[in-house]
Amino acid sequence: MTQRESEIIELIHKEVKPALGCTEPIAVALAVTKAVELIRNNCCKGCLRYNGDQWRLDTNFRIMVYVSGNILKNGMGVGIPGTGMVGLHIAAALGAVCGKTEYGLEVLHDLDYMSIERAKQLVSEGYVTVALAETDAKLYVKAVVEASSHDNFCPDLQLRGSKDGNCHIANAVIEGDHDRFVETALDDNILFSSQAGGQGTMNEKSTLDYGLTVKEIWDFANTVSFDDISFILDSRTLNKALAKEGLEGNYGLKVGKTIFDKKFKPVFGEDFLGYAMAQTAAASDARMAGCTLPAMSNSGSGNQGITVTMPVISYSEKYDVSDERLARALVLSHLVAIHIKGYLGKLSALCGCVIASTGSSCGLVYLEGGGYDEVCSAIKNMIGNITGMVCDGAKVGCALKVASGVSSSVQSAVLALSGTCISDNDGIIEKDIEKTIQNLGKIGSVGMQSTDHLILDIMSCK
């Protein structure tokens, strides 16, 4: 493996990872979990109700979470795995009761009935508060946790040090990525801060720092050793399991299940397009409605991970594609989405399915025998088609957008393979593929900022 191949694989591992539940409330749960673990690991075990490897369920917690507008928007209406509830409050409570940071974006992996009931109690009794943070960051979570061995909590949640030996306050801040801690503190003492030279927002390489281009992604996907990228097939294992769950259960709007229903075959047909739409939407149905199975995410988004992979996986099932060819197609699909997302940031007003569908369109072009020129055409066709689809928060209705994205993905790939590419004179399309992608990034990260604020205002007033 060359050094450059190693760097690209590092990027894939960084941006493609399992996630249990929508990643915005999961980021909240992860921050709360970190704060709780700071108390558990740094304070006298005898001063709190702690037993072995877990907090006892009668431990007293008070939790205050401050989040950016985009975290609030994406956490308001999405199902939290295993709870039958939506929102950031229950996610925060679960992080305190049963979370483990060692699981990363699968922080709630050890979820069980008793934990859920205790978390619901914390929420119902008013021990969890969520507020909008004063920050310009798109992805920001600050969790402040007070843990006590008695019912007499300290009078406020300002970081000020332990009031007595039985009460401790910790905070943890996530910024930039859903699992990137940039600050931790315990009882007025800063334990870690990226500003002080730790590994955080200021020091880690961003996606754009890797200097990828579509041409390099294409060459890498075609030439890298299969042994070095075979791990990407875990995307098939996880996301296919979610799709199966969505088709068999009654999750959310049942978009995938409805498309797959035999009585609607005259509408959707029995061809590849209908199959890919059903499989992809079903996985989103299950995930957004609180299914307890993890998704293989892309760029911090489970839905993006589903949309970037399931059309490609569906093609491989329909047409008996080898594991190696599928792996190369998935690498291409994942990396194109990661590359485009680098110009947008982790959260924006532009729906992630636009980016993910563009990636999967490239994967489909590869599987159909297309070349680099056809991949560029597919990207341009996608950008000329559904750019402007807004993100109005994570919710069960995302499955509808996912299904639309798959339809556009297939359409763009077919046109590209037929030699058709949207004109350079159209809209934000340019002759150079990298400039075209950068234009899309400007639309989503700069041009749609006021749209983002308006959407949050509307959602907050409902």
CSV table of C-alpha atoms in Angstrom, one decimal:
chain,number,residue,atom,x,y,z
A,1,MET,CA,0.0,0.0,0.0
A,2,THR,CA,1.4,3.4,-1.0
A,3,GLN,CA,1.4,6.3,1.5
A,4,ARG,CA,-1.3,8.1,-0.5
A,5,GLU,CA,-3.5,5.0,-0.5
A,6,SER,CA,-3.0,4.8,3.3
A,7,GLU,CA,-4.1,8.4,3.7
A,8,ILE,CA,-7.3,7.8,1.6
A,9,ILE,CA,-8.1,4.7,3.6
A,10,GLU,CA,-7.6,6.7,6.8
A,11,LEU,CA,-10.2,9.2,5.5
A,12,ILE,CA,-12.7,6.4,4.8
A,13,HIS,CA,-12.3,5.0,8.3
A,14,LYS,CA,-12.7,8.5,9.7
A,15,GLU,CA,-15.9,9.3,7.8
A,16,VAL,CA,-17.5,5.8,7.4
A,17,LYS,CA,-18.4,4.2,10.7
A,18,PRO,CA,-21.4,2.5,12.4
A,19,ALA,CA,-23.9,4.8,14.1
A,20,LEU,CA,-26.9,3.7,16.2
A,21,GLY,CA,-29.7,6.2,15.8
A,22,CYS,CA,-29.8,9.6,14.2
A,23,THR,CA,-26.4,11.1,14.7
A,24,GLU,CA,-27.5,14.5,16.1
A,25,PRO,CA,-29.3,13.1,19.2
A,26,ILE,CA,-26.6,10.5,19.4
A,27,ALA,CA,-24.0,13.3,19.6
A,28,VAL,CA,-26.0,14.7,22.5
A,29,ALA,CA,-26.1,11.3,24.2
A,30,LEU,CA,-22.3,11.0,23.6
A,31,ALA,CA,-21.5,14.4,25.2
A,32,VAL,CA,-23.7,13.6,28.2
A,33,THR,CA,-22.1,10.2,28.6
A,34,LYS,CA,-18.6,11.7,28.5
A,35,ALA,CA,-19.6,14.2,31.3
A,36,VAL,CA,-20.9,11.3,33.4
A,37,GLU,CA,-17.8,9.3,32.8
A,38,LEU,CA,-15.7,12.2,33.9
A,39,ILE,CA,-17.4,12.1,37.3
A,40,ARG,CA,-17.4,8.4,37.5
A,41,ASN,CA,-13.7,8.0,36.7
A,42,ASN,CA,-12.3,11.0,38.6
A,43,CYS,CA,-14.4,11.2,41.7
A,44,CYS,CA,-14.6,9.0,44.8
A,45,LYS,CA,-16.7,6.0,43.9
A,46,GLY,CA,-18.2,6.0,47.4
A,47,CYS,CA,-19.8,9.5,47.0
A,48,LEU,CA,-22.2,8.4,44.3
A,49,ARG,CA,-24.5,5.5,43.6
A,50,TYR,CA,-22.1,3.6,41.5
A,51,ASN,CA,-21.8,-0.2,41.3
A,52,GLY,CA,-19.0,-1.9,39.4
A,53,ASP,CA,-19.3,-1.1,35.7
A,54,GLN,CA,-22.6,0.9,35.8
A,55,TRP,CA,-24.4,3.6,37.7
A,56,ARG,CA,-27.2,2.3,39.8
A,57,LEU,CA,-30.5,3.4,38.2
A,58,ASP,CA,-31.4,5.5,41.3
A,59,THR,CA,-28.4,7.8,40.8
A,60,ASN,CA,-29.5,11.4,40.8
A,61,PHE,CA,-28.6,13.3,37.6
A,62,ARG,CA,-29.4,16.8,36.4
A,63,ILE,CA,-28.5,17.5,32.8
A,64,MET,CA,-28.3,20.7,30.9
A,65,VAL,CA,-27.5,20.5,27.1
A,66,TYR,CA,-26.7,23.5,24.9
A,67,VAL,CA,-26.8,22.8,21.2
A,68,SER,CA,-26.4,24.6,17.9
A,69,GLY,CA,-29.4,25.3,15.7
A,70,ASN,CA,-28.7,22.5,13.3
A,71,ILE,CA,-28.4,20.0,16.1
A,72,LEU,CA,-31.7,21.2,17.5
A,73,LYS,CA,-33.3,21.1,14.1
A,74,ASN,CA,-32.2,17.5,13.4
A,75,GLY,CA,-33.0,16.2,16.9
A,76,MET,CA,-36.6,17.5,17.4
A,77,GLY,CA,-38.6,14.9,15.5
A,78,VAL,CA,-36.4,11.9,15.1
A,79,GLY,CA,-37.0,8.6,16.9
A,80,ILE,CA,-34.6,7.5,19.6
A,81,PRO,CA,-33.7,3.8,19.3
A,82,GLY,CA,-35.8,1.4,21.4
A,83,THR,CA,-37.7,4.1,23.3
A,84,GLY,CA,-40.8,4.9,21.2
A,85,MET,CA,-39.9,8.6,21.8
A,86,VAL,CA,-38.4,11.4,19.8
A,87,GLY,CA,-36.1,14.3,20.6
A,88,LEU,CA,-32.9,15.4,22.4
A,89,HIS,CA,-34.2,15.1,26.0
A,90,ILE,CA,-34.6,11.4,26.0
A,91,ALA,CA,-31.3,11.0,24.1
A,92,ALA,CA,-29.5,13.0,26.8
A,93,ALA,CA,-31.1,11.0,29.6
A,94,LEU,CA,-30.1,7.7,28.1
A,95,GLY,CA,-26.5,8.9,27.7
A,96,ALA,CA,-26.4,9.5,31.4
A,97,VAL,CA,-28.0,6.2,32.4
A,98,CYS,CA,-26.5,3.6,30.0
A,99,GLY,CA,-24.1,5.3,27.6
A,100,LYS,CA,-20.5,4.3,27.0
A,101,THR,CA,-18.1,6.6,25.0
A,102,GLU,CA,-16.0,3.6,24.0
A,103,TYR,CA,-18.8,2.7,21.6
A,104,GLY,CA,-18.5,6.0,19.8
A,105,LEU,CA,-21.6,6.7,17.6
A,106,GLU,CA,-23.1,3.5,19.0
A,107,VAL,CA,-23.0,5.0,22.5
A,108,LEU,CA,-26.4,3.6,23.4
A,109,HIS,CA,-25.4,0.0,22.4
A,110,ASP,CA,-26.2,-1.3,26.0
A,111,LEU,CA,-29.7,0.1,25.9
A,112,ASP,CA,-32.2,-2.1,28.0
A,113,TYR,CA,-35.7,-1.8,29.5
A,114,MET,CA,-34.5,-0.6,32.9
A,115,SER,CA,-32.3,2.1,31.4
A,116,ILE,CA,-35.1,3.3,29.2
A,117,GLU,CA,-37.5,3.5,32.1
A,118,ARG,CA,-35.0,5.4,34.2
A,119,ALA,CA,-34.2,7.8,31.4
A,120,LYS,CA,-38.0,8.5,30.8
A,121,GLN,CA,-38.3,9.2,34.5
A,122,LEU,CA,-35.5,11.8,34.4
A,123,VAL,CA,-37.2,13.5,31.5
A,124,SER,CA,-40.7,13.4,33.0
A,125,GLU,CA,-39.5,14.8,36.3
A,126,GLY,CA,-37.7,17.7,34.7
A,127,TYR,CA,-34.1,16.8,35.3
A,128,VAL,CA,-33.2,17.3,31.6
A,129,THR,CA,-33.1,20.7,29.9
A,130,VAL,CA,-32.1,21.5,26.3
A,131,ALA,CA,-31.3,25.0,25.2
A,132,LEU,CA,-30.0,26.8,22.1
A,133,ALA,CA,-26.3,27.6,22.4
A,134,GLU,CA,-24.8,30.9,21.5
A,135,THR,CA,-22.4,29.7,18.8
A,136,ASP,CA,-21.8,30.1,15.1
A,137,ALA,CA,-20.8,26.5,14.8
A,138,LYS,CA,-23.2,24.3,12.8
A,139,LEU,CA,-22.4,21.2,14.9
A,140,TYR,CA,-22.0,22.0,18.6
A,141,VAL,CA,-23.1,20.2,21.8
A,142,LYS,CA,-22.2,21.2,25.3
A,143,ALA,CA,-23.4,18.8,28.0
A,144,VAL,CA,-23.3,19.9,31.7
A,145,VAL,CA,-24.1,17.1,34.1
A,146,GLU,CA,-24.5,17.2,37.9
A,147,ALA,CA,-24.5,13.9,39.7
A,148,SER,CA,-25.4,13.6,43.4
A,149,SER,CA,-25.8,10.8,45.9
A,150,HIS,CA,-28.7,12.8,47.5
A,151,ASP,CA,-31.7,14.7,46.3
A,152,ASN,CA,-30.4,18.1,47.3
A,153,PHE,CA,-28.7,19.3,44.1
A,154,CYS,CA,-26.5,22.3,43.9
A,155,PRO,CA,-28.5,25.5,43.3
A,156,ASP,CA,-27.5,26.0,39.7
A,157,LEU,CA,-25.6,24.4,36.9
A,158,GLN,CA,-22.7,26.8,36.5
A,159,LEU,CA,-19.3,25.2,36.5
A,160,ARG,CA,-17.9,26.2,39.9
A,161,GLY,CA,-16.4,23.1,41.6
A,162,SER,CA,-17.9,20.6,43.9
A,163,LYS,CA,-20.2,22.0,46.6
A,164,ASP,CA,-19.4,19.0,48.8
A,165,GLY,CA,-18.0,15.5,48.5
A,166,ASN,CA,-21.4,14.1,47.3
A,167,CYS,CA,-22.0,16.5,44.4
A,168,HIS,CA,-19.9,16.9,41.3
A,169,ILE,CA,-20.4,18.8,38.0
A,170,ALA,CA,-18.8,17.9,34.7
A,171,ASN,CA,-19.1,19.2,31.2
A,172,ALA,CA,-18.1,17.9,27.7
A,173,VAL,CA,-18.2,19.8,24.4
A,174,ILE,CA,-18.5,18.2,21.0
A,175,GLU,CA,-17.8,20.4,17.9
A,176,GLY,CA,-17.2,19.9,14.2
A,177,ASP,CA,-17.8,16.2,14.1
A,178,HIS,CA,-20.5,14.2,15.9
A,179,ASP,CA,-17.9,12.3,18.0
A,180,ARG,CA,-15.1,14.9,18.3
A,181,PHE,CA,-14.6,16.2,21.8
A,182,VAL,CA,-13.0,19.6,22.0
A,183,GLU,CA,-13.3,20.4,25.7
A,184,THR,CA,-13.9,18.6,29.0
A,185,ALA,CA,-14.1,19.9,32.6
A,186,LEU,CA,-14.8,18.7,36.1
A,187,ASP,CA,-15.6,20.9,39.1
A,188,ASP,CA,-14.2,24.0,37.6
A,189,ASN,CA,-11.0,22.3,36.4
A,190,ILE,CA,-10.4,22.1,32.6
A,191,LEU,CA,-9.3,18.6,31.9
A,192,PHE,CA,-8.9,18.9,28.1
A,193,SER,CA,-9.2,21.7,25.6
A,194,SER,CA,-8.3,21.6,21.9
A,195,GLN,CA,-7.3,25.3,22.2
A,196,ALA,CA,-4.5,24.1,24.5
A,197,GLY,CA,-3.0,21.8,21.9
A,198,GLY,CA,-5.1,18.7,22.3
A,199,GLN,CA,-6.6,16.8,19.3
A,200,GLY,CA,-9.8,18.7,18.6
A,201,THR,CA,-11.3,21.0,16.1
A,202,MET,CA,-8.2,23.1,15.7
A,203,ASN,CA,-5.8,20.3,15.1
A,204,GLU,CA,-7.5,17.4,13.2
A,205,LYS,CA,-7.3,17.2,9.4
A,206,SER,CA,-10.6,18.3,7.7
A,207,THR,CA,-11.9,16.4,4.7
A,208,LEU,CA,-10.6,19.1,2.4
A,209,ASP,CA,-7.1,18.8,3.9
A,210,TYR,CA,-6.8,15.4,2.2
A,211,GLY,CA,-6.8,17.2,-1.2
A,212,LEU,CA,-9.0,14.7,-3.0
A,213,THR,CA,-10.3,15.1,-6.5
A,214,VAL,CA,-12.9,13.1,-8.4
A,215,LYS,CA,-10.1,11.8,-10.7
A,216,GLU,CA,-8.0,10.6,-7.8
A,217,ILE,CA,-11.0,8.9,-6.3
A,218,TRP,CA,-11.7,7.2,-9.5
A,219,ASP,CA,-8.1,6.0,-9.9
A,220,PHE,CA,-8.0,4.8,-6.3
A,221,ALA,CA,-11.2,2.8,-6.5
A,222,ASN,CA,-9.9,1.1,-9.6
A,223,THR,CA,-6.4,0.3,-8.5
A,224,VAL,CA,-6.2,-0.1,-4.7
A,225,SER,CA,-5.8,-3.7,-3.5
A,226,PHE,CA,-9.1,-5.4,-2.7
A,227,ASP,CA,-7.6,-6.7,0.6
A,228,ASP,CA,-7.1,-3.1,1.7
A,229,ILE,CA,-10.7,-2.1,1.1
A,230,SER,CA,-12.6,-5.3,1.8
A,231,PHE,CA,-13.7,-3.7,5.1
A,232,ILE,CA,-16.1,-1.5,3.2
A,233,LEU,CA,-18.4,-4.5,2.7
A,234,ASP,CA,-19.5,-4.0,6.3
A,235,SER,CA,-21.6,-1.2,4.8
A,236,ARG,CA,-23.6,-4.0,3.0
A,237,THR,CA,-23.9,-6.0,6.2
A,238,LEU,CA,-25.3,-3.2,8.4
A,239,ASN,CA,-27.4,-1.2,5.9
A,240,LYS,CA,-28.9,-4.3,4.3
A,241,ALA,CA,-30.0,-5.5,7.8
A,242,LEU,CA,-31.7,-2.1,8.3
A,243,ALA,CA,-33.4,-2.4,5.0
A,244,LYS,CA,-34.7,-5.9,5.8
A,245,GLU,CA,-36.0,-4.6,9.1
A,246,GLY,CA,-37.8,-1.7,7.4
A,247,LEU,CA,-39.4,-4.0,4.9
A,248,GLU,CA,-40.6,-6.5,7.5
A,249,GLY,CA,-41.7,-4.0,10.2
A,250,ASN,CA,-44.1,-1.1,10.2
A,251,TYR,CA,-41.6,1.8,10.7
A,252,GLY,CA,-42.3,5.5,10.1
A,253,LEU,CA,-44.2,6.2,6.9
A,254,LYS,CA,-43.5,2.7,5.5
A,255,VAL,CA,-42.2,4.3,2.3
A,256,GLY,CA,-39.9,1.4,1.4
A,257,LYS,CA,-42.5,-1.2,2.4
A,258,THR,CA,-45.2,0.5,0.3
A,259,ILE,CA,-42.9,0.7,-2.8
A,260,PHE,CA,-42.1,-3.0,-2.3
A,261,ASP,CA,-45.8,-4.1,-1.9
A,262,LYS,CA,-47.0,-6.4,-4.6
A,263,LYS,CA,-50.2,-4.5,-5.1
A,264,PHE,CA,-48.2,-1.4,-6.2
A,265,LYS,CA,-46.1,-3.3,-8.8
A,266,PRO,CA,-48.1,-1.8,-11.6
A,267,VAL,CA,-46.9,1.6,-10.3
A,268,PHE,CA,-43.3,0.9,-9.3
A,269,GLY,CA,-42.6,-2.2,-11.4
A,270,GLU,CA,-40.3,-5.1,-10.6
A,271,ASP,CA,-37.2,-3.7,-12.1
A,272,PHE,CA,-34.0,-2.4,-10.5
A,273,LEU,CA,-35.2,1.1,-9.9
A,274,GLY,CA,-38.2,0.1,-7.8
A,275,TYR,CA,-36.1,-2.5,-5.9
A,276,ALA,CA,-33.4,0.1,-5.1
A,277,MET,CA,-35.9,2.7,-4.0
A,278,ALA,CA,-37.7,0.2,-1.7
A,279,GLN,CA,-34.5,-1.1,-0.1
A,280,THR,CA,-33.0,2.3,0.5
A,281,ALA,CA,-36.2,4.0,1.8
A,282,ALA,CA,-37.0,1.0,4.0
A,283,ALA,CA,-33.6,1.3,5.7
A,284,SER,CA,-34.3,5.0,6.3
A,285,ASP,CA,-37.8,4.2,7.5
A,286,ALA,CA,-36.4,1.9,10.2
A,287,ARG,CA,-33.6,4.1,11.3
A,288,MET,CA,-35.6,7.3,11.6
A,289,ALA,CA,-38.4,5.6,13.5
A,290,GLY,CA,-36.1,4.3,16.3
A,291,CYS,CA,-34.9,0.9,15.1
A,292,THR,CA,-32.2,-0.5,17.4
A,293,LEU,CA,-30.0,-1.6,14.5
A,294,PRO,CA,-26.9,0.5,13.6
A,295,ALA,CA,-26.4,2.1,10.2
A,296,MET,CA,-23.1,2.4,8.4
A,297,SER,CA,-22.8,6.2,8.3
A,298,ASN,CA,-21.1,8.5,5.9
A,299,SER,CA,-19.8,12.0,6.9
A,300,GLY,CA,-21.6,11.7,10.2
A,301,SER,CA,-25.0,10.9,8.8
A,302,GLY,CA,-26.6,7.5,8.9
A,303,ASN,CA,-29.2,8.4,6.2
A,304,GLN,CA,-26.4,9.6,4.0
A,305,GLY,CA,-24.6,6.3,4.6
A,306,ILE,CA,-27.8,4.4,3.7
A,307,THR,CA,-28.4,6.4,0.5
A,308,VAL,CA,-24.8,6.3,-0.6
A,309,THR,CA,-24.7,2.5,-0.4
A,310,MET,CA,-28.1,0.8,-0.8
A,311,PRO,CA,-28.7,1.6,-4.5
A,312,VAL,CA,-25.2,0.1,-5.2
A,313,ILE,CA,-25.9,-2.9,-3.0
A,314,SER,CA,-29.3,-3.4,-4.6
A,315,TYR,CA,-27.6,-3.5,-8.0
A,316,SER,CA,-25.2,-6.1,-6.8
A,317,GLU,CA,-28.0,-8.3,-5.6
A,318,LYS,CA,-30.0,-7.9,-8.8
A,319,TYR,CA,-27.1,-8.6,-11.2
A,320,ASP,CA,-24.8,-10.9,-9.2
A,321,VAL,CA,-21.8,-8.6,-8.7
A,322,SER,CA,-18.7,-10.0,-7.1
A,323,ASP,CA,-17.6,-8.8,-3.7
A,324,GLU,CA,-14.5,-7.2,-5.1
A,325,ARG,CA,-16.4,-5.2,-7.7
A,326,LEU,CA,-19.0,-4.2,-5.1
A,327,ALA,CA,-16.3,-3.1,-2.8
A,328,ARG,CA,-14.7,-0.9,-5.4
A,329,ALA,CA,-18.1,0.6,-6.3
A,330,LEU,CA,-18.9,1.3,-2.6
A,331,VAL,CA,-15.5,3.0,-2.1
A,332,LEU,CA,-16.1,5.2,-5.1
A,333,SER,CA,-19.6,6.0,-3.9
A,334,HIS,CA,-18.5,6.7,-0.3
A,335,LEU,CA,-15.5,8.9,-1.3
A,336,VAL,CA,-17.4,11.0,-3.8
A,337,ALA,CA,-20.0,11.8,-1.1
A,338,ILE,CA,-17.2,12.5,1.4
A,339,HIS,CA,-15.5,14.8,-1.1
A,340,ILE,CA,-18.6,16.8,-1.9
A,341,LYS,CA,-19.6,17.0,1.8
A,342,GLY,CA,-16.2,18.5,2.6
A,343,TYR,CA,-17.4,21.8,0.9
A,344,LEU,CA,-20.6,21.8,2.8
A,345,GLY,CA,-19.7,20.9,6.3
A,346,LYS,CA,-21.3,18.2,8.4
A,347,LEU,CA,-24.6,20.0,8.8
A,348,SER,CA,-26.2,22.5,6.4
A,349,ALA,CA,-29.6,23.5,5.0
A,350,LEU,CA,-29.0,21.3,2.0
A,351,CYS,CA,-30.4,17.8,2.4
A,352,GLY,CA,-27.7,15.2,2.7
A,353,CYS,CA,-29.5,12.8,0.3
A,354,VAL,CA,-28.4,15.1,-2.6
A,355,ILE,CA,-24.8,14.4,-1.8
A,356,ALA,CA,-25.3,10.8,-1.0
A,357,SER,CA,-27.4,10.1,-4.1
A,358,THR,CA,-24.6,11.7,-6.2
A,359,GLY,CA,-22.2,9.2,-4.7
A,360,SER,CA,-24.4,6.2,-5.4
A,361,SER,CA,-24.9,7.4,-9.0
A,362,CYS,CA,-21.2,7.2,-9.5
A,363,GLY,CA,-21.1,3.7,-8.0
A,364,LEU,CA,-23.8,2.6,-10.4
A,365,VAL,CA,-21.9,4.1,-13.3
A,366,TYR,CA,-18.9,2.0,-12.3
A,367,LEU,CA,-20.9,-1.2,-12.0
A,368,GLU,CA,-22.4,-0.6,-15.4
A,369,GLY,CA,-19.0,-0.4,-17.0
A,370,GLY,CA,-18.8,3.4,-17.3
A,371,GLY,CA,-15.5,5.3,-17.0
A,372,TYR,CA,-14.3,8.5,-15.4
A,373,ASP,CA,-16.0,10.8,-18.0
A,374,GLU,CA,-19.3,9.1,-17.3
A,375,VAL,CA,-18.8,9.5,-13.5
A,376,CYS,CA,-18.3,13.2,-14.0
A,377,SER,CA,-21.4,13.4,-16.1
A,378,ALA,CA,-23.4,11.6,-13.4
A,379,ILE,CA,-22.2,14.1,-10.8
A,380,LYS,CA,-23.2,17.0,-13.0
A,381,ASN,CA,-26.5,15.5,-13.9
A,382,MET,CA,-27.3,15.1,-10.1
A,383,ILE,CA,-26.2,18.6,-9.3
A,384,GLY,CA,-28.3,20.0,-12.1
A,385,ASN,CA,-31.3,18.1,-10.9
A,386,ILE,CA,-32.0,18.1,-7.1
A,387,THR,CA,-29.7,20.8,-5.8
A,388,GLY,CA,-31.8,23.0,-3.5
A,389,MET,CA,-33.6,20.2,-1.7
A,390,VAL,CA,-33.7,21.6,1.9
A,391,CYS,CA,-33.1,19.8,5.2
A,392,ASP,CA,-36.0,20.5,7.5
A,393,GLY,CA,-34.8,18.3,10.3
A,394,ALA,CA,-34.3,14.6,10.8
A,395,LYS,CA,-37.6,12.7,11.0
A,396,VAL,CA,-39.5,9.7,9.5
A,397,GLY,CA,-40.3,11.8,6.4
A,398,CYS,CA,-36.7,11.7,5.4
A,399,ALA,CA,-37.4,8.3,3.8
A,400,LEU,CA,-39.5,10.2,1.2
A,401,LYS,CA,-36.5,12.3,0.3
A,402,VAL,CA,-34.2,9.3,0.3
A,403,ALA,CA,-36.5,7.5,-2.2
A,404,SER,CA,-36.5,10.6,-4.4
A,405,GLY,CA,-32.7,10.7,-4.2
A,406,VAL,CA,-32.4,7.1,-5.4
A,407,SER,CA,-34.7,7.8,-8.4
A,408,SER,CA,-32.5,10.8,-9.4
A,409,SER,CA,-29.3,8.7,-8.8
A,410,VAL,CA,-30.4,6.0,-11.2
A,411,GLN,CA,-31.7,8.5,-13.7
A,412,SER,CA,-28.4,10.5,-13.7
A,413,ALA,CA,-26.4,7.3,-14.1
A,414,VAL,CA,-28.4,6.1,-17.0
A,415,LEU,CA,-28.2,9.4,-18.8
A,416,ALA,CA,-24.4,9.6,-18.2
A,417,LEU,CA,-24.0,6.0,-19.5
A,418,SER,CA,-26.0,7.0,-22.6
A,419,GLY,CA,-23.6,9.9,-23.3
A,420,THR,CA,-25.9,12.6,-22.0
A,421,CYS,CA,-24.5,15.3,-19.6
A,422,ILE,CA,-26.2,18.5,-18.5
A,423,SER,CA,-24.8,21.5,-20.3
A,424,ASP,CA,-22.0,23.7,-18.8
A,425,ASN,CA,-24.4,26.6,-19.6
A,426,ASP,CA,-27.0,25.3,-17.1
A,427,GLY,CA,-27.2,26.9,-13.7
A,428,ILE,CA,-24.2,26.2,-11.5
A,429,ILE,CA,-22.7,23.6,-13.8
A,430,GLU,CA,-19.2,24.2,-15.1
A,431,LYS,CA,-16.9,22.4,-17.5
A,432,ASP,CA,-14.5,21.6,-14.6
A,433,ILE,CA,-16.0,18.9,-12.3
A,434,GLU,CA,-14.2,20.3,-9.2
A,435,LYS,CA,-15.5,23.8,-9.8
A,436,THR,CA,-19.0,22.4,-10.2
A,437,ILE,CA,-18.7,20.6,-6.8
A,438,GLN,CA,-17.4,23.8,-5.2
A,439,ASN,CA,-20.4,25.7,-6.6
A,440,LEU,CA,-22.7,23.2,-4.9
A,441,GLY,CA,-20.8,23.7,-1.7
A,442,LYS,CA,-21.3,27.5,-1.9
A,443,ILE,CA,-25.0,27.0,-2.4
A,444,GLY,CA,-25.4,24.8,0.6
A,445,SER,CA,-22.9,26.4,3.1
A,446,VAL,CA,-23.3,30.1,2.2
A,447,GLY,CA,-26.3,30.7,0.0
A,448,MET,CA,-28.8,28.7,2.1
A,449,GLN,CA,-27.8,30.1,5.5
A,450,SER,CA,-30.9,32.3,5.7
A,451,THR,CA,-33.0,29.3,4.7
A,452,ASP,CA,-31.5,27.3,7.5
A,453,HIS,CA,-32.5,30.0,10.0
A,454,LEU,CA,-36.0,30.3,8.6
A,455,ILE,CA,-36.6,26.6,8.8
A,456,LEU,CA,-35.4,26.5,12.4
A,457,ASP,CA,-37.7,29.4,13.3
A,458,ILE,CA,-40.7,27.7,11.7
A,459,MET,CA,-40.0,24.4,13.5
A,460,SER,CA,-39.4,26.1,16.9
A,461,CYS,CA,-42.7,27.8,16.7
A,462,LYS,CA,-44.8,24.8,15.9
